[in-house]
Coordinates of C-alpha atoms and ligand atoms in Angstrom, one line a residue:
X1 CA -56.8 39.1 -26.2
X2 CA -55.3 41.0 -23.4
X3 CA -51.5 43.2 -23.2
X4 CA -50.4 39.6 -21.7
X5 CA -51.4 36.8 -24.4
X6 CA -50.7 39.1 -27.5
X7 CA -47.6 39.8 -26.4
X8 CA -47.6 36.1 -26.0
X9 CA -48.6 35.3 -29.2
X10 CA -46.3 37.8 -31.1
X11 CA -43.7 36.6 -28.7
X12 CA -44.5 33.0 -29.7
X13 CA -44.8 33.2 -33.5
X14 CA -41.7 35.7 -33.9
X15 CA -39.7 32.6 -32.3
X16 CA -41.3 30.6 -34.1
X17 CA -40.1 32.6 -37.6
X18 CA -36.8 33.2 -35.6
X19 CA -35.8 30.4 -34.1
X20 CA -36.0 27.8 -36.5
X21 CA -35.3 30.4 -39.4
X22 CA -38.1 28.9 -40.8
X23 CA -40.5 29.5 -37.9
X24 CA -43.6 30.5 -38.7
X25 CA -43.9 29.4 -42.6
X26 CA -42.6 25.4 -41.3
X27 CA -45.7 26.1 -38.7
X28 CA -47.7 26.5 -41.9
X29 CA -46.4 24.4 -44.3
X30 CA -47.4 21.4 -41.4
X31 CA -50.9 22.2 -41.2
X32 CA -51.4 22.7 -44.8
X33 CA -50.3 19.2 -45.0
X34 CA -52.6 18.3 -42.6
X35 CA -56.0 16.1 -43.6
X36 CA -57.5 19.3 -43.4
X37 CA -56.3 20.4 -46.9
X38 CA -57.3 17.6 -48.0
X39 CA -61.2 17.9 -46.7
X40 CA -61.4 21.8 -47.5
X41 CA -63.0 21.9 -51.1
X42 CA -65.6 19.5 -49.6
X43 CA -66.4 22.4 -46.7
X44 CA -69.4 25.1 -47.2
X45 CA -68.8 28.4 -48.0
X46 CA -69.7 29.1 -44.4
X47 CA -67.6 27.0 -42.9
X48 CA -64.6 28.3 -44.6
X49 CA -65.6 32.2 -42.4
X50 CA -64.6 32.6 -38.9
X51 CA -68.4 33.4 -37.6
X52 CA -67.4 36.3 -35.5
X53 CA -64.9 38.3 -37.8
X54 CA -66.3 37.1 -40.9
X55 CA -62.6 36.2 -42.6
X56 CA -61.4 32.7 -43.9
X57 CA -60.4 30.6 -41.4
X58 CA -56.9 29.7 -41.2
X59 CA -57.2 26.3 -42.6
X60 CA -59.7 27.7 -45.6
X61 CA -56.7 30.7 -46.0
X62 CA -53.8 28.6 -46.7
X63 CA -55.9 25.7 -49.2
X64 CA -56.7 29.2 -51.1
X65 CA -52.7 30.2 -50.4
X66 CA -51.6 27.0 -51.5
X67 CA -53.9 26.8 -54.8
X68 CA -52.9 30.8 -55.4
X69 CA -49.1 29.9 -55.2
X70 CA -49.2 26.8 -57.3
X71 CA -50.8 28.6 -60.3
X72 CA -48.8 31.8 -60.0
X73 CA -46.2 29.0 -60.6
X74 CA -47.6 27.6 -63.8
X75 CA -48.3 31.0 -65.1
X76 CA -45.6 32.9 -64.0
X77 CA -47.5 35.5 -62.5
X78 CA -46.1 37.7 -59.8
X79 CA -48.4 38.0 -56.1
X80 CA -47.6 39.1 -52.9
X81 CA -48.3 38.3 -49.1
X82 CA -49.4 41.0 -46.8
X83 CA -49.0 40.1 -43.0
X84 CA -51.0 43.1 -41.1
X85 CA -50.8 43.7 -37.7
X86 CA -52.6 45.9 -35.8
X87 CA -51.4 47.8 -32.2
X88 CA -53.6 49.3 -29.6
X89 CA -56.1 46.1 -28.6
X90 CA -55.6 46.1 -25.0
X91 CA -55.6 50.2 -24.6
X92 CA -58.6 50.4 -26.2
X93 CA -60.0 47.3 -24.1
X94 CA -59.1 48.9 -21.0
X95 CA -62.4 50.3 -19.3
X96 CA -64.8 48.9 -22.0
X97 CA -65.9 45.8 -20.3
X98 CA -67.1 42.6 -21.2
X99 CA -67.2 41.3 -25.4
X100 CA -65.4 44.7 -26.5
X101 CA -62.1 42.5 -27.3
X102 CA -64.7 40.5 -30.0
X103 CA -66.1 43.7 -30.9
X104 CA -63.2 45.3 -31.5
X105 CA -61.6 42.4 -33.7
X106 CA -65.0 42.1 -35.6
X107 CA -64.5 46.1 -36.6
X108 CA -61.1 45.8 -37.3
X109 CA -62.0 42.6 -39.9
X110 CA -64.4 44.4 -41.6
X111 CA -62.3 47.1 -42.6
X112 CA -59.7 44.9 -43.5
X113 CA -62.0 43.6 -45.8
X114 CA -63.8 46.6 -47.0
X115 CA -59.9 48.5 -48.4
X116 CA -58.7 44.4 -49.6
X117 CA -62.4 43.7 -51.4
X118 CA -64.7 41.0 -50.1
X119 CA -63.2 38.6 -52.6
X120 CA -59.5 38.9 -51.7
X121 CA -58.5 35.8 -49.0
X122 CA -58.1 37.5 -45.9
X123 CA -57.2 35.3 -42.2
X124 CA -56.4 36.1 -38.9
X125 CA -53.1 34.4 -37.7
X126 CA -53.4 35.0 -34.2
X127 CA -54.0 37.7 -31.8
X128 CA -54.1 41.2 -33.7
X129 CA -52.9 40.2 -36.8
X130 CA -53.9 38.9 -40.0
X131 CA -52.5 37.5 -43.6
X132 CA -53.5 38.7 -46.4
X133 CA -52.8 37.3 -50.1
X134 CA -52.8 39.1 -53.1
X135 CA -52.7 38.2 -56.8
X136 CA -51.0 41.1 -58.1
X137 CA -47.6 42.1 -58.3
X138 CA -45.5 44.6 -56.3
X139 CA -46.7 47.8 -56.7
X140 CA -50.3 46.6 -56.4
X141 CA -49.6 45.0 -52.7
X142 CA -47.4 48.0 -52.0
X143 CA -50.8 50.4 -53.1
X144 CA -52.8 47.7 -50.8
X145 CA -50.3 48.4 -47.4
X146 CA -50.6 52.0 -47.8
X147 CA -54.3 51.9 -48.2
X148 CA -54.4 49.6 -45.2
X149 CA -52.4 52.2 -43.4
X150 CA -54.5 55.0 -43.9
X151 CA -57.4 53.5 -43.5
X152 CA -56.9 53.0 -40.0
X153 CA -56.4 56.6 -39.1
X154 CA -60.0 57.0 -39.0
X155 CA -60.8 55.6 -35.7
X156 CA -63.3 52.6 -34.7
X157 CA -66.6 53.0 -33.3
X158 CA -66.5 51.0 -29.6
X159 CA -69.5 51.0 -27.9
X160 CA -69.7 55.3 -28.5
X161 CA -66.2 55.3 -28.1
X162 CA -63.6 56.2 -30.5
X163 CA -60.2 53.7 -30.8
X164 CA -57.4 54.2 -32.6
X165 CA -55.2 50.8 -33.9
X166 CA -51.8 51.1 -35.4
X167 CA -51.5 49.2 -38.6
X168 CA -47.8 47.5 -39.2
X169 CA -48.2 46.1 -43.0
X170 CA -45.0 43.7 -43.9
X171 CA -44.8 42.6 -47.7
X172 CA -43.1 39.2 -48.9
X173 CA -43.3 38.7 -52.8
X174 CA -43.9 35.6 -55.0
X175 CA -41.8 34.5 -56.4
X176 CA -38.6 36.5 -55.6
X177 CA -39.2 35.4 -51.9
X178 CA -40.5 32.1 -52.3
X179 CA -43.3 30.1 -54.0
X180 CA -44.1 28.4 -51.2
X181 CA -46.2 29.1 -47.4
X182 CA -42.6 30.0 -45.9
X183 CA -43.7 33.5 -47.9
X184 CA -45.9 33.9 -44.9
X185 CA -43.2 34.3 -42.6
X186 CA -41.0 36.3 -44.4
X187 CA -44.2 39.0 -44.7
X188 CA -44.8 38.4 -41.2
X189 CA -40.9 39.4 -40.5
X190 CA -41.3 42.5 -42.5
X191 CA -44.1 43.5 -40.3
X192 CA -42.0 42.9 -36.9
X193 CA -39.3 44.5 -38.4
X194 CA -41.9 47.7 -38.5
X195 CA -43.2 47.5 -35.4
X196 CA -39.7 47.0 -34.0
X197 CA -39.7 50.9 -35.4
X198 CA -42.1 52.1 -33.9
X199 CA -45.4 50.8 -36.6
X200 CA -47.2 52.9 -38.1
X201 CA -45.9 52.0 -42.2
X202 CA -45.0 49.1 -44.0
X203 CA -42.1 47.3 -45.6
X204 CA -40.8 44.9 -48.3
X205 CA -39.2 42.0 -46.7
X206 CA -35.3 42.1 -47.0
X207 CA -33.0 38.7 -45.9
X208 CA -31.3 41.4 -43.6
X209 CA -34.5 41.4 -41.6
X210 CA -34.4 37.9 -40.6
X211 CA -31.0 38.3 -39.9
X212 CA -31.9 41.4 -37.5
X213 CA -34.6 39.2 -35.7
X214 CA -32.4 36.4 -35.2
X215 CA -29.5 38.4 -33.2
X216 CA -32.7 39.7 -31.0
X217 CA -34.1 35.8 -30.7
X218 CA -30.2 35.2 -29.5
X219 CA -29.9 38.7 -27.1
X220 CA -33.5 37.8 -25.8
X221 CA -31.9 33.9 -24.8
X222 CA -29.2 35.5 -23.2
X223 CA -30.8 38.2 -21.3
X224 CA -33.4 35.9 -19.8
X225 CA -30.0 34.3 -18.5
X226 CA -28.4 37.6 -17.6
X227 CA -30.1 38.1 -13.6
X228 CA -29.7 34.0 -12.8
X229 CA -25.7 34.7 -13.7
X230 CA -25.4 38.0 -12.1
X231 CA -24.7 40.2 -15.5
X232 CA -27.0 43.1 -14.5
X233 CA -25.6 45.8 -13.2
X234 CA -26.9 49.4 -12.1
X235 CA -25.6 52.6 -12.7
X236 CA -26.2 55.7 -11.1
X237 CA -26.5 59.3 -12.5
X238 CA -27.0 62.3 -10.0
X239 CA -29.4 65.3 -10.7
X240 CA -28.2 69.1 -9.3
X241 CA -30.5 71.3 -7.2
X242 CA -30.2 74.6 -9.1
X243 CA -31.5 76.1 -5.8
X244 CA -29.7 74.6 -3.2
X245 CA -26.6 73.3 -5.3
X246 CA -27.0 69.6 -4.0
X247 CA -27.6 66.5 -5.6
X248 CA -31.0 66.1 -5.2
X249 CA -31.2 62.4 -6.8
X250 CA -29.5 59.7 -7.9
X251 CA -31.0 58.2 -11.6
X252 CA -30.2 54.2 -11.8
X253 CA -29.6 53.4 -15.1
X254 CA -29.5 49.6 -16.2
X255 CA -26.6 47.6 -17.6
X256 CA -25.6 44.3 -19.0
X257 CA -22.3 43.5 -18.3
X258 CA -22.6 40.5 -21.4
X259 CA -19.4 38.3 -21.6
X260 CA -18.3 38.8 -25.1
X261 CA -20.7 41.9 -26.0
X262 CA -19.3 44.0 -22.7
X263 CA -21.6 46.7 -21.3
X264 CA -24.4 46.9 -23.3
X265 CA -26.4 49.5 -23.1
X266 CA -30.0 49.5 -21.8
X267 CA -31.2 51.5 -24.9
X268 CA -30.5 48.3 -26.9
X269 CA -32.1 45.3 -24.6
X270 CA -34.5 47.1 -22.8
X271 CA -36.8 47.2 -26.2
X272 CA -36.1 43.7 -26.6
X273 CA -36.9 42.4 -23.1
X274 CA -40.3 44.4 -23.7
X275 CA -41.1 43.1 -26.9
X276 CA -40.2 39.2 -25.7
X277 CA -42.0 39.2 -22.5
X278 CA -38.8 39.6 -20.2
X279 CA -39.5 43.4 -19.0
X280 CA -41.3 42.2 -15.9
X281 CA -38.5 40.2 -14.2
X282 CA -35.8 42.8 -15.7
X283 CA -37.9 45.9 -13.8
X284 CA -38.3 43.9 -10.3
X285 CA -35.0 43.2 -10.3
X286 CA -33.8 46.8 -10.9
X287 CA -36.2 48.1 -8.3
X288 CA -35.0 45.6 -5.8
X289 CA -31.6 46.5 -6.4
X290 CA -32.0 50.4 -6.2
X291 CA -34.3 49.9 -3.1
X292 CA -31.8 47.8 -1.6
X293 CA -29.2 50.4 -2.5
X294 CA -30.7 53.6 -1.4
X295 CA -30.9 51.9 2.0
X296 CA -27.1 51.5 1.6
X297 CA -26.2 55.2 1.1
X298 CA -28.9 55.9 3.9
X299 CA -26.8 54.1 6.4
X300 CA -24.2 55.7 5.4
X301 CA -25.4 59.4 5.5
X302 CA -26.4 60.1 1.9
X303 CA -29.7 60.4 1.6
X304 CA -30.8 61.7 -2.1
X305 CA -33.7 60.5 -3.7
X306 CA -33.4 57.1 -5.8
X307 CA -34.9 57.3 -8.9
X308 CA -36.0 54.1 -11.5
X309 CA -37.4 54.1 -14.5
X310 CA -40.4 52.3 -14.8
X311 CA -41.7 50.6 -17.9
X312 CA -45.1 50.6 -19.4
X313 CA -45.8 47.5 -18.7
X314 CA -44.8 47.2 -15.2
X315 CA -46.0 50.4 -14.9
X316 CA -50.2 49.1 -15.8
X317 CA -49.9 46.0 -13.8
X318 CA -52.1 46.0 -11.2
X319 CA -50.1 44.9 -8.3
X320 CA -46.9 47.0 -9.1
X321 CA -47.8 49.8 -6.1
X322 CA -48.3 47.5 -3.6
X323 CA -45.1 45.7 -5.0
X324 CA -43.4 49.0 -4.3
X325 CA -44.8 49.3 -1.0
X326 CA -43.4 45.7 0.2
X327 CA -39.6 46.6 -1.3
X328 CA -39.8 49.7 0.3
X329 CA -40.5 48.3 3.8
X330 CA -38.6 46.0 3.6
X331 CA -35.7 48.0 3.5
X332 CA -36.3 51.0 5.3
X333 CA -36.4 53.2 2.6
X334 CA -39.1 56.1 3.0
X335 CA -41.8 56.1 0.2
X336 CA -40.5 60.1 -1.0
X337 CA -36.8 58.6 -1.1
X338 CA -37.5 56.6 -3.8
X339 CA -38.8 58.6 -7.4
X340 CA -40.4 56.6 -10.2
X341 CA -39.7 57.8 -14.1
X342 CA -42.5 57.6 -16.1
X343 CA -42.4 57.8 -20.0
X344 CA -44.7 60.8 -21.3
X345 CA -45.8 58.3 -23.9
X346 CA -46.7 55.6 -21.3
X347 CA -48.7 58.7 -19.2
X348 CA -50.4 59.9 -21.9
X349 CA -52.1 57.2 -22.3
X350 CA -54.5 58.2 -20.0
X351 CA -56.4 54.9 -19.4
X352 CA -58.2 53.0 -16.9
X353 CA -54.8 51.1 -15.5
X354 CA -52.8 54.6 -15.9
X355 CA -55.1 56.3 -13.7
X356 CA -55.2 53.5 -11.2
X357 CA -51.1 53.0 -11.5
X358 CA -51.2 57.3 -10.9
X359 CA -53.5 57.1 -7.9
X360 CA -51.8 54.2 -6.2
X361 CA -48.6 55.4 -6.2
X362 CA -50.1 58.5 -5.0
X363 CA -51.7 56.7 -2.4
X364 CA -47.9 55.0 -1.6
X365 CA -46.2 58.3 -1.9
X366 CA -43.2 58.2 -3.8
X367 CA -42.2 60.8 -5.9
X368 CA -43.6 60.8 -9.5
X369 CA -41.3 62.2 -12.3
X370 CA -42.9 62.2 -16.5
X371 CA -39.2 61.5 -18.0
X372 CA -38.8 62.5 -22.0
X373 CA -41.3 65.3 -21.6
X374 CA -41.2 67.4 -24.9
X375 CA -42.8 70.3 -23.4
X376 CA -45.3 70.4 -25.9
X377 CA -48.5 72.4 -24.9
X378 CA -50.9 69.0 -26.1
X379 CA -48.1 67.1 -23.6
X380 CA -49.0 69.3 -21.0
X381 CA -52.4 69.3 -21.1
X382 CA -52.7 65.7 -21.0
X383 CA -50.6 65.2 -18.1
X384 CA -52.7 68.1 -16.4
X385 CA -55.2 65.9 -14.2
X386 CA -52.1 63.6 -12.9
X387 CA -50.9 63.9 -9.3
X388 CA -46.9 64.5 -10.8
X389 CA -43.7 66.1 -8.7
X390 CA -41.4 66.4 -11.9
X391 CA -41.1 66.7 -15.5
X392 CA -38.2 65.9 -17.0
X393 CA -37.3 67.6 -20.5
X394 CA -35.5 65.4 -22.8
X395 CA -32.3 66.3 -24.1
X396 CA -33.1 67.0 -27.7
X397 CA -35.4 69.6 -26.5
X398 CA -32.4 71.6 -24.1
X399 CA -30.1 71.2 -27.4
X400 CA -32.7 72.4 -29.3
X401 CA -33.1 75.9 -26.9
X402 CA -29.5 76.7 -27.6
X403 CA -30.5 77.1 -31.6
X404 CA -33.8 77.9 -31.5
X405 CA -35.8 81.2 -30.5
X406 CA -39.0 79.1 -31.0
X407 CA -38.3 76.3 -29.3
X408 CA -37.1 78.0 -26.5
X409 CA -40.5 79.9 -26.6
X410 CA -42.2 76.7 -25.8
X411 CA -39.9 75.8 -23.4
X412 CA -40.3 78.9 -20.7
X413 CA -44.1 78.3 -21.4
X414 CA -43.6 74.8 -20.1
X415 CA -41.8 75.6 -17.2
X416 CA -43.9 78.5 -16.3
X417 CA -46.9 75.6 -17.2
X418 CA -45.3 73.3 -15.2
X419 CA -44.5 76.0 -11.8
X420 CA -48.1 77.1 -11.8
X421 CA -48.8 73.6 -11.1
X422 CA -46.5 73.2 -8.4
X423 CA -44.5 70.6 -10.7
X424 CA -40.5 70.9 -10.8
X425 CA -38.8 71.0 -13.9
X426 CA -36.0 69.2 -14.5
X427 CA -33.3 69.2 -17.4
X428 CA -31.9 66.4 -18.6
X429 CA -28.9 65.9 -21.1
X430 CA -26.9 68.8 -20.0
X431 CA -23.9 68.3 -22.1
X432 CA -22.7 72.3 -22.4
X433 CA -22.0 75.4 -20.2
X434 CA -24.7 77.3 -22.7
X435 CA -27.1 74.7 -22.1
X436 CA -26.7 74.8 -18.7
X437 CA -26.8 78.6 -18.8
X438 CA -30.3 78.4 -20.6
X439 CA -31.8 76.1 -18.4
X440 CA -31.4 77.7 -15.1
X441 CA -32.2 81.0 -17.1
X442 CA -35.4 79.4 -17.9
X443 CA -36.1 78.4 -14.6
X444 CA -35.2 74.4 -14.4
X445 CA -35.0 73.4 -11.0
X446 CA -32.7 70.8 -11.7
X447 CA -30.2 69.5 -14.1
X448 CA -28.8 66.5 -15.0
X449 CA -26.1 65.6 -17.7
X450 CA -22.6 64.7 -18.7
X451 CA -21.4 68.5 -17.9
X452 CA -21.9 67.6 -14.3
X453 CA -21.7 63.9 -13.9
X454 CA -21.9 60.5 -16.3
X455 CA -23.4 57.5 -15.1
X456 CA -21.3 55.7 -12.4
X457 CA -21.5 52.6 -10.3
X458 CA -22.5 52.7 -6.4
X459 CA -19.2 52.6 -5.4
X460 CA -17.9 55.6 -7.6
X461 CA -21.4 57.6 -6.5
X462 CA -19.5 57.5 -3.0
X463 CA -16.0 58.3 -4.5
X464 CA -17.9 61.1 -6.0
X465 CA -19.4 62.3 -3.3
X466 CA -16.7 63.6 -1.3
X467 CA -15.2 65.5 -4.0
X468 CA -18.5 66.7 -5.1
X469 CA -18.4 69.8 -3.7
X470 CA -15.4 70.7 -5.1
X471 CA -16.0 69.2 -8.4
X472 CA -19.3 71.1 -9.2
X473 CA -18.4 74.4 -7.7
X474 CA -15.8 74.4 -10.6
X475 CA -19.0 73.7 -13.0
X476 CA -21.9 75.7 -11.5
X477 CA -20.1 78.6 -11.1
X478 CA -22.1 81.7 -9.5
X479 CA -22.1 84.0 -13.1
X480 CA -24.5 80.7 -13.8
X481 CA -26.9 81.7 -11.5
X482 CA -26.3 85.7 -12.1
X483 CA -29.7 86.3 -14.1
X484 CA -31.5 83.7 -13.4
X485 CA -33.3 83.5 -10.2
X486 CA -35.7 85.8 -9.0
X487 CA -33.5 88.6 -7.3
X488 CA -34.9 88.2 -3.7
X489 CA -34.1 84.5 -4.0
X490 CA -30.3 85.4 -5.6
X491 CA -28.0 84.4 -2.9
X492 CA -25.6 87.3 -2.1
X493 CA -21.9 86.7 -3.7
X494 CA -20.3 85.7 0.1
X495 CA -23.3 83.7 0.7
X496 CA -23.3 82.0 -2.7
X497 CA -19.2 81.2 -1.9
X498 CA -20.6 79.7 1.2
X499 CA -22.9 77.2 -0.5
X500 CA -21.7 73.7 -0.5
X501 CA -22.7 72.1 -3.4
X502 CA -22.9 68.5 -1.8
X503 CA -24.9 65.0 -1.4
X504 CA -27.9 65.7 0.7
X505 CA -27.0 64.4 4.3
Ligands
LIG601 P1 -33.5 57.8 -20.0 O1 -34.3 57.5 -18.9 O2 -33.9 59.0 -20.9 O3 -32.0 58.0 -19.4 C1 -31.1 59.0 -19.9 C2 -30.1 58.4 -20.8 O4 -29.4 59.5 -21.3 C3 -29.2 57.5 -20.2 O5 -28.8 56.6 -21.2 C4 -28.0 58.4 -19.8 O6 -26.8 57.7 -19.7 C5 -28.0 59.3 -21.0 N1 -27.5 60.7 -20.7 C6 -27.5 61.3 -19.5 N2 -26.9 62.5 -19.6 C7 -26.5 62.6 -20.9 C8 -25.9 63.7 -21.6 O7 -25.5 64.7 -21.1 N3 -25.7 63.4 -22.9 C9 -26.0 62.3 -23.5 N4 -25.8 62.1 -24.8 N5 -26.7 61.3 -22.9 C10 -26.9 61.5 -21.6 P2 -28.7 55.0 -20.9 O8 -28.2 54.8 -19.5 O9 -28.1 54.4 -22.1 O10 -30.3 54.7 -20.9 C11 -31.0 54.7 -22.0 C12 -32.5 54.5 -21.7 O11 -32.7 53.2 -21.3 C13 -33.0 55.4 -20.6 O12 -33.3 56.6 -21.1 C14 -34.2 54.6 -20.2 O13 -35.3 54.9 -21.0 C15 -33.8 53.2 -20.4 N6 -33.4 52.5 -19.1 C16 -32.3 52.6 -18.5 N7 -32.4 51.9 -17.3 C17 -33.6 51.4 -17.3 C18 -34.3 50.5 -16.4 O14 -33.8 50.2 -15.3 N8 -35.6 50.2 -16.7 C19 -36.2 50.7 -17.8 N9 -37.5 50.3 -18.1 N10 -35.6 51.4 -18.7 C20 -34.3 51.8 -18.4
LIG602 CA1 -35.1 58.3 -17.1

């Protein structure tokens, strides 16, 4: 039941609803038709219960499905489909050795029976999540998904430890949707669709929804296409040294140069190459690529930090330090010239397989950067026992200075946080002189943002870094700088002049 096979399995049945656009419910409708059906009402009461979680087995479910949907039929009663599924299986699993997966599903069953009664047909699909069928209209199975929703906010009891799962609740109804096991599906699309969004809720199934998860089925088919024919691309966005007025970074930022689409950003198909399995391949080819590239500008004299954004899941995989460690001898590139940008979220999670990802990296030395950090004193805290170099503030939180005496409260307190433990502070989405002016005023150590520089490829990062100088000297101009460093550290106004702002050679 590990990160790996879920993501299988939820990889494997949302093709299978996609793909075939009838996907999952065909899936069904075959085994119901299956001698199995046929032997059920012969089966014990016992044999119709999955021993470990105590639901209906799959073949018991859809016999009781298939009996349920033919009356509602006759009588022409309304029901509904629940298709539950629950996040949050393999954090919790991590550290809790041996059985806790069978544990942890066992819990999970019972309350899934305890908020839908003990006499409501209740089967696990596969992995983490489960079908549920309900005869009782609309607002009843809409009552039933937020019930199942909040009764997950209490935690579950793992061996003395408390777990948290994410319930996703999608809702097909009978008969508007169907009158037939294809229902099943369409309440299992509902629930994708809410994860997709981040879980946490439920939703009614709408035919837009199917349409939604067949354009990903048809990006996901391309990108797994995209490195063999050369469409990825990397970008590179530099970072400013408020202190030294160089560019202390570069950021490489992915793109998919798609042949009818054009250059698609990374903030659509990165989600989808993690939800389909393809984020492994996608990340080692990105930090091949910006290895292999900050070995370029080396050679030729520039020699700012690289940094790659890692994802989660290449993040917690086991061998991704040492992976690290190979690319970067292989191409010269010392272990502090590259910098790897970690999610808050994915830190935060503060895990077995975090800690060991933290400590090896540390081990490697590269630099270490938390990117979207919200500054938020719970944020800090929990980033408090990693071994960090940077936090990077996400963009809505700089906007949000500009308006907002409170939020620019929590702000300086996050810097001064984030000083005291010898981390720098870096601003990201600088988009305005004001913005700018607040974050070096609050101390920010660097800034990055379109005021300064967009996104560009390798090439134009060479282009721009002969005219740099000139180019940022217009933006950061001294008055920037007037109130906001420490007065011993303000360079005079001749020796400011006299300060290149340049690539680091
Ligand atoms: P991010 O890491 O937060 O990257 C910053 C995003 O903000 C980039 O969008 C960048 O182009 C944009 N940006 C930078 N300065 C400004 C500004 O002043 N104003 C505005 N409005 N936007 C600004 P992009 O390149 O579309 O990337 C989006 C996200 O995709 C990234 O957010 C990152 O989470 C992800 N991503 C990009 N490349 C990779 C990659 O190689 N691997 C992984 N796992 N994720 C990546
Ligand atoms: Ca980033």
């Amino acid at each position: 039941m590990g990160d790996g096979l879920s993501q299988a399995t939820t990889a494997w049945i949302a093709a299978a609803v996609l793909l075939a656009g009838v996907g999952l419910a065909l899936a069904w409708r075959r085994r119901a038709a299956t001698p199995a059906t046929a032997a059920a009402p012969a089966r014990s009461a016992d044999a119709q219960r999955d021993p470990h979680t105590g639901l209906m087995t799959r073949a018991a479910f859809e016999v009781a499905l298939q009996h349920g949907l033919a009356t509602a039929e006759k009588t022409g009663s309304d029901s509904c489909v629940l298709y539950v599924g629950l996040e949050g299986f393999r954090i919790a699993q991590d550290g809790a050795g041996a059985g806790a997966g069978e544990q942890l599903l066992a819990a999970a069953a019972q309350r899934l029976i305890s908020v839908c009664g003990a006499s409501t047909p209740i089967c696990r699909v596969a992995g983490e999540e489960f079908a549920v069928w309900l005869n009782a209209p609309r607002e009843a199975g809409e009552k039933l998904a937020r019930h199942l929703c909040e009764s997950f906010v209490q935690p579950i009891d793992l061996a003395g430890r408390d777990v948290w799962l994410g319930p996703s609740v999608g809702l097909a109804l009978v008969p508007e949707q169907g009158s037939n096991l294809r229902v099943v599906g369409k309440a299992a699309a509902a629930m994708y669709s809410v994860q997709r969004s981040g879980g946490g809720g439920h939703a009614l199934f709408d035919p837009r929804i199917e349409a939604e998860q067949s354009e990903e089925a048809t990006i996901a088919r391309e990108l797994q296409q995209a490195i063999l024919k050369k469409q990825l691309e990397l970008f590179y966005q530099p970072k400013i040294d408020t202190a030294t007025l160089q560019v202390s970074a570069v950021e490489a930022l992915l793109r998919w140069r798609h042949p009818t689409l054009g250059l698609v950003s990374p903030a659509r198909f990165i989600p989808i190459a993690e939800r389909q399995g393809l984020i492994e391949a996608i990340g080692a080819w990105v930090l091949e690529h910006a290895i292999k590239q900050a070995a370029a500008w080396r050679a030729a004299g520039l020699r700012m930090r690289v940094a790659v954004n890692v994802s989660g899941f290449q993040f917690r995989q086991d061998d991704f330090a040492a992976k690290l460690g190979r690319l970067l001898k292989t191409h010269g590139v010392p272990a502090d010239g590259l910098s790897c940008e970690i999610t808050e979220t994915v830190a935060a999670e503060n895990t077995e397989a975090t800690r060991r990802a933290f400590m090896t990296l540390e081990q490697l030395g590269v630099h270490v950067c938390i990117d979207d950090f919200s500054a938020s004193a719970p944020a800090m805290a929990a980033l408090r026992q990693l071994h960090l170099h940077e936090l990077k503030i996400e963009r809505s939180a700089i906007a949000a200075c500009v308006r907002d005496n409170q939020a620019r409260k929590l702000f300086e307190s996050a810097v001064k946080a984030a000083h005291s433990h010898k981390l720098r502070v870096v601003a990201s989405g600088v988009e305005t002189v004001a913005q700018r002016d607040l974050a070096v005023h609050l101390g920010c150590d660097e800034l990055q943002g379109y005021l300064f520089a967009k996104p560009m490829s390798a090439r134009a990062v060479m282009i721009w870094a002969a005219d740099a100088p000139a180019a940022l000297a217009q933006t950061l101009r001294p008055t920037a700088f007037k109130d906001t460093q420490p007065l011993d550290a303000l360079p005079t106004q001749v020796a400011f002049q006299q300060t290149r702002i340049s690539m680091q050679r």
